[in-house]
């Protein structure tokens, strides 16, 4: 790829649907457009219309983009499949590479430059969260604990052991805020404000620009979302198989 890059970014990994176009070179980057919706509609209804509107508003020729970035998981199984299928379809049609950005890493990137630990929390159901622990070393996002699916008490224990102030963000914060305040009593913990506390395709695109510098991209054919754990249907099937084996 050339030093100057234009990236189309998509995120449908959680409750939010988001599309953006980011461009940059060695001197910096610019968010040209971003369309984000957090409302009661499925991503299959919103993602492509949002993308169409961005293309129209900034008069974008999709053949001008250099890569397609996508939040690659973890997250909602349906949402990830929609985002992955959209990114793969565009990549194949436009003959462009894909940049798979870990969902939790991109969420942490919303808080660029924060001096405290950053802990994104996405609802994974069954009292679990998709999470990780991050910090910024200058302008670089450092992954202290890679994204994982764990009980809220487990991530609180990991944070307690680090003895540092923490900023939380993500759609699971309202579900677990009181629990976190109890488990981390005596620590200075904060919660990101509304404009920074959910997934944003702009963050996916900005982080993708850093990945491209490091040579981290793949073909549309190669891309697969990262689920981190089995879907409910897979869990039910596995439990039935296990029960059948025990019965015999």
Short mmCIF file of C-alpha atoms in Angstrom, two decimals:
data_model
loop_
_atom_site.label_atom_id
_atom_site.label_comp_id
_atom_site.label_asym_id
_atom_site.label_seq_id
_atom_site.Cartn_x
_atom_site.Cartn_y
_atom_site.Cartn_z
CA UNK A 1 0.00 0.00 0.00
CA UNK A 2 1.05 3.61 -0.52
CA UNK A 3 1.94 5.91 2.38
CA UNK A 4 -1.37 7.75 1.89
CA UNK A 5 -4.35 5.56 2.76
CA UNK A 6 -8.12 5.79 2.82
CA UNK A 7 -10.00 3.21 4.88
CA UNK A 8 -13.67 2.31 5.03
CA UNK A 9 -14.51 1.04 8.53
CA UNK A 10 -17.50 -0.96 9.79
CA UNK A 11 -18.58 -2.00 13.28
CA UNK A 12 -21.73 -4.03 13.94
CA UNK A 13 -20.30 -6.14 16.76
CA UNK A 14 -22.63 -4.91 19.50
CA UNK A 15 -25.77 -2.84 20.00
CA UNK A 16 -24.32 -0.02 17.91
CA UNK A 17 -24.07 0.01 14.11
CA UNK A 18 -21.37 2.31 12.77
CA UNK A 19 -19.68 3.10 9.46
CA UNK A 20 -16.86 5.57 8.79
CA UNK A 21 -14.23 6.69 6.32
CA UNK A 22 -10.79 7.57 7.67
CA UNK A 23 -7.76 8.73 5.72
CA UNK A 24 -4.20 9.30 6.80
CA UNK A 25 -0.48 9.27 6.10
CA UNK A 26 2.69 9.49 8.17
CA UNK A 27 1.80 13.00 9.31
CA UNK A 28 -1.59 12.15 10.79
CA UNK A 29 -5.14 11.03 10.07
CA UNK A 30 -8.57 12.56 9.45
CA UNK A 31 -12.08 11.23 10.04
CA UNK A 32 -13.93 12.19 6.85
CA UNK A 33 -17.32 10.81 7.84
CA UNK A 34 -18.96 8.67 10.49
CA UNK A 35 -22.54 7.43 10.84
CA UNK A 36 -23.41 5.75 14.12
CA UNK A 37 -26.80 4.49 15.30
CA UNK A 38 -27.69 3.00 18.66
CA UNK A 39 -31.38 2.22 18.26
CA UNK A 40 -33.86 -0.66 18.11
CA UNK A 41 -33.09 -1.87 14.61
CA UNK A 42 -31.13 -4.83 13.35
CA UNK A 43 -27.78 -4.14 11.73
CA UNK A 44 -29.00 -5.77 8.53
CA UNK A 45 -31.48 -2.87 8.28
CA UNK A 46 -29.01 -0.10 9.06
CA UNK A 47 -25.44 -0.87 7.99
CA UNK A 48 -25.74 -0.68 4.19
CA UNK A 49 -28.08 2.38 4.20
CA UNK A 50 -25.59 4.14 6.51
CA UNK A 51 -22.75 3.27 4.16
CA UNK A 52 -24.74 4.50 1.16
CA UNK A 53 -25.42 7.81 2.91
CA UNK A 54 -21.73 8.32 3.71
CA UNK A 55 -20.76 7.58 0.11
CA UNK A 56 -23.32 10.12 -1.10
CA UNK A 57 -22.48 12.84 1.42
CA UNK A 58 -18.72 12.87 0.80
CA UNK A 59 -19.00 11.97 -2.90
CA UNK A 60 -16.87 8.89 -2.38
CA UNK A 61 -15.93 6.50 -5.15
CA UNK A 62 -15.53 3.20 -3.30
CA UNK A 63 -12.77 2.20 -5.72
CA UNK A 64 -10.69 5.01 -4.16
CA UNK A 65 -10.45 3.28 -0.78
CA UNK A 66 -7.32 1.29 0.00
CA UNK A 67 -8.74 -1.13 2.57
CA UNK A 68 -11.86 -2.14 4.47
CA UNK A 69 -11.58 -2.32 8.25
CA UNK A 70 -14.07 -4.33 10.28
CA UNK A 71 -14.59 -4.95 13.97
CA UNK A 72 -13.72 -8.64 13.91
CA UNK A 73 -15.06 -9.78 17.27
CA UNK A 74 -15.91 -10.66 19.88
CA UNK A 75 -19.48 -9.48 20.11
CA UNK A 76 -22.97 -10.37 19.01
CA UNK A 77 -22.86 -13.47 16.81
CA UNK A 78 -25.46 -12.06 14.43
CA UNK A 79 -23.88 -8.61 14.39
CA UNK A 80 -20.42 -10.00 13.69
CA UNK A 81 -21.72 -12.12 10.83
CA UNK A 82 -23.45 -9.10 9.27
CA UNK A 83 -20.33 -6.94 9.56
CA UNK A 84 -18.06 -9.71 8.32
CA UNK A 85 -20.30 -10.55 5.35
CA UNK A 86 -20.57 -6.87 4.38
CA UNK A 87 -16.81 -6.33 4.61
CA UNK A 88 -16.05 -9.55 2.72
CA UNK A 89 -18.55 -8.71 -0.01
CA UNK A 90 -17.10 -5.23 -0.49
CA UNK A 91 -13.55 -6.58 -0.39
CA UNK A 92 -14.28 -9.15 -3.07
CA UNK A 93 -16.22 -6.74 -5.28
CA UNK A 94 -13.66 -3.94 -5.01
CA UNK A 95 -10.61 -6.24 -4.82
CA UNK A 96 -9.46 -4.54 -1.61
CA UNK A 97 -7.76 -6.06 1.46
CA UNK A 98 -9.48 -6.33 4.84
CA UNK A 99 -8.10 -5.17 8.17
CA UNK A 100 -9.55 -7.21 11.04
CA UNK A 101 -9.56 -5.07 14.20
CA UNK A 102 -10.32 -6.76 17.54
CA UNK A 103 -13.59 -5.30 18.81
CA UNK A 104 -12.46 -4.67 22.39
CA UNK A 105 -9.18 -3.09 21.24
CA UNK A 106 -11.11 -0.66 19.01
CA UNK A 107 -13.43 0.22 21.88
CA UNK A 108 -10.42 0.99 24.09
CA UNK A 109 -9.00 3.18 21.29
CA UNK A 110 -11.92 5.59 21.86
CA UNK A 111 -10.01 6.84 24.92
CA UNK A 112 -6.80 7.69 23.03
CA UNK A 113 -4.14 9.19 25.27
CA UNK A 114 -5.82 8.37 28.59
CA UNK A 115 -3.35 8.10 31.45
CA UNK A 116 -5.27 5.47 33.43
CA UNK A 117 -5.98 1.83 32.69
CA UNK A 118 -8.77 1.36 30.15
CA UNK A 119 -11.26 -1.48 30.59
CA UNK A 120 -13.95 -1.91 27.92
CA UNK A 121 -16.99 -3.99 28.92
CA UNK A 122 -19.36 -5.52 26.37
CA UNK A 123 -22.32 -7.59 27.49
CA UNK A 124 -21.67 -11.27 26.73
CA UNK A 125 -24.79 -12.51 28.58
CA UNK A 126 -24.78 -15.19 31.30
CA UNK A 127 -23.20 -12.61 33.69
CA UNK A 128 -20.11 -12.48 31.50
CA UNK A 129 -18.45 -9.62 29.64
CA UNK A 130 -16.15 -9.31 26.66
CA UNK A 131 -13.32 -7.27 28.05
CA UNK A 132 -9.58 -6.62 28.23
CA UNK A 133 -7.15 -4.26 29.95
CA UNK A 134 -5.28 -1.55 28.06
CA UNK A 135 -3.13 1.52 28.49
CA UNK A 136 -1.54 4.06 26.21
CA UNK A 137 2.24 4.22 25.95
CA UNK A 138 2.53 7.57 24.25
CA UNK A 139 0.40 7.18 21.12
CA UNK A 140 0.54 3.38 21.10
CA UNK A 141 -2.29 1.26 22.49
CA UNK A 142 -0.69 -1.36 24.73
CA UNK A 143 -2.63 -4.56 25.38
CA UNK A 144 -2.04 -5.59 29.00
CA UNK A 145 -4.74 -8.29 29.03
CA UNK A 146 -6.00 -9.38 25.57
CA UNK A 147 -9.72 -9.51 24.88
CA UNK A 148 -11.51 -12.30 26.71
CA UNK A 149 -14.93 -13.51 27.82
CA UNK A 150 -15.04 -13.66 31.64
CA UNK A 151 -17.27 -13.15 34.65
CA UNK A 152 -17.44 -9.53 35.85
CA UNK A 153 -15.87 -10.56 39.16
CA UNK A 154 -12.86 -12.02 37.34
CA UNK A 155 -12.01 -8.82 35.49
CA UNK A 156 -12.51 -6.83 38.69
CA UNK A 157 -9.98 -9.10 40.42
CA UNK A 158 -7.44 -8.58 37.62
CA UNK A 159 -7.88 -4.82 37.92
CA UNK A 160 -7.62 -4.88 41.70
CA UNK A 161 -4.27 -6.65 41.40
CA UNK A 162 -2.87 -3.86 39.22
CA UNK A 163 -3.56 -1.14 41.82
CA UNK A 164 -4.19 1.65 39.32
CA UNK A 165 -7.02 3.99 38.42
CA UNK A 166 -9.39 2.65 35.76
CA UNK A 167 -11.74 4.08 33.13
CA UNK A 168 -14.61 1.82 32.06
CA UNK A 169 -16.66 2.05 28.88
CA UNK A 170 -19.00 -0.13 26.85
CA UNK A 171 -22.60 -1.33 26.77
CA UNK A 172 -22.14 -3.57 29.83
CA UNK A 173 -21.26 -0.67 32.14
CA UNK A 174 -24.92 0.09 33.08
CA UNK A 175 -25.42 -3.60 33.92
CA UNK A 176 -22.38 -3.93 36.18
CA UNK A 177 -21.59 -0.42 37.44
CA UNK A 178 -22.82 -1.00 40.99
CA UNK A 179 -20.98 -4.34 41.19
CA UNK A 180 -17.75 -2.73 40.00
CA UNK A 181 -18.08 0.07 42.53
CA UNK A 182 -18.45 -2.53 45.27
CA UNK A 183 -15.65 -4.84 44.06
CA UNK A 184 -13.25 -1.94 43.47
CA UNK A 185 -14.21 0.12 46.53
CA UNK A 186 -11.45 2.53 47.51
CA UNK A 187 -10.11 2.75 43.95
CA UNK A 188 -10.53 5.76 41.70
CA UNK A 189 -12.71 4.38 38.91
CA UNK A 190 -14.40 6.45 36.23
CA UNK A 191 -16.90 5.84 33.45
CA UNK A 192 -16.55 7.30 29.95
CA UNK A 193 -19.14 9.89 28.81
CA UNK A 194 -21.83 9.26 26.21
CA UNK A 195 -19.84 10.37 23.16
CA UNK A 196 -17.02 7.91 23.91
CA UNK A 197 -18.62 4.93 25.63
CA UNK A 198 -19.83 2.82 22.70
CA UNK A 199 -18.35 1.27 19.56
CA UNK A 200 -17.40 3.73 16.83
CA UNK A 201 -16.29 2.85 13.33
CA UNK A 202 -14.04 5.90 13.44
CA UNK A 203 -11.95 4.18 16.12
CA UNK A 204 -11.90 0.96 14.08
CA UNK A 205 -10.63 2.90 11.06
CA UNK A 206 -8.03 4.88 13.01
CA UNK A 207 -6.64 1.72 14.62
CA UNK A 208 -6.69 0.01 11.21
CA UNK A 209 -4.35 2.70 9.88
CA UNK A 210 -1.87 1.68 12.59
CA UNK A 211 -2.31 -1.99 11.67
CA UNK A 212 -1.63 -1.23 8.02
CA UNK A 213 1.68 0.41 8.96
CA UNK A 214 2.60 -2.89 10.61
CA UNK A 215 1.54 -4.93 7.58
CA UNK A 216 -1.50 -6.43 9.32
CA UNK A 217 -4.14 -7.05 6.67
CA UNK A 218 -5.69 -10.02 4.92
CA UNK A 219 -7.66 -10.89 1.82
CA UNK A 220 -11.45 -10.95 1.87
CA UNK A 221 -11.30 -14.73 1.41
CA UNK A 222 -9.10 -15.14 4.49
CA UNK A 223 -11.20 -13.09 6.88
CA UNK A 224 -13.06 -14.85 9.69
CA UNK A 225 -14.69 -13.20 12.72
CA UNK A 226 -13.39 -14.00 16.21
CA UNK A 227 -16.24 -15.17 18.44
CA UNK A 228 -14.18 -16.13 21.54
CA UNK A 229 -16.85 -18.60 22.64
CA UNK A 230 -19.54 -20.86 21.21
CA UNK A 231 -22.94 -19.52 20.18
CA UNK A 232 -26.01 -20.54 22.18
CA UNK A 233 -27.00 -23.04 19.47
CA UNK A 234 -23.52 -24.59 19.59
CA UNK A 235 -23.63 -24.78 23.40
CA UNK A 236 -27.04 -26.48 23.34
CA UNK A 237 -25.83 -28.98 20.76
CA UNK A 238 -22.69 -29.71 22.78
CA UNK A 239 -24.71 -30.19 25.98
CA UNK A 240 -27.08 -32.62 24.20
CA UNK A 241 -24.16 -34.60 22.81
CA UNK A 242 -22.54 -34.73 26.25
CA UNK A 243 -25.82 -35.87 27.85
CA UNK A 244 -26.18 -38.55 25.18
CA UNK A 245 -22.67 -39.84 25.80
CA UNK A 246 -23.30 -40.00 29.56
CA UNK A 247 -26.57 -41.87 28.98
CA UNK A 248 -24.75 -44.57 27.05
#
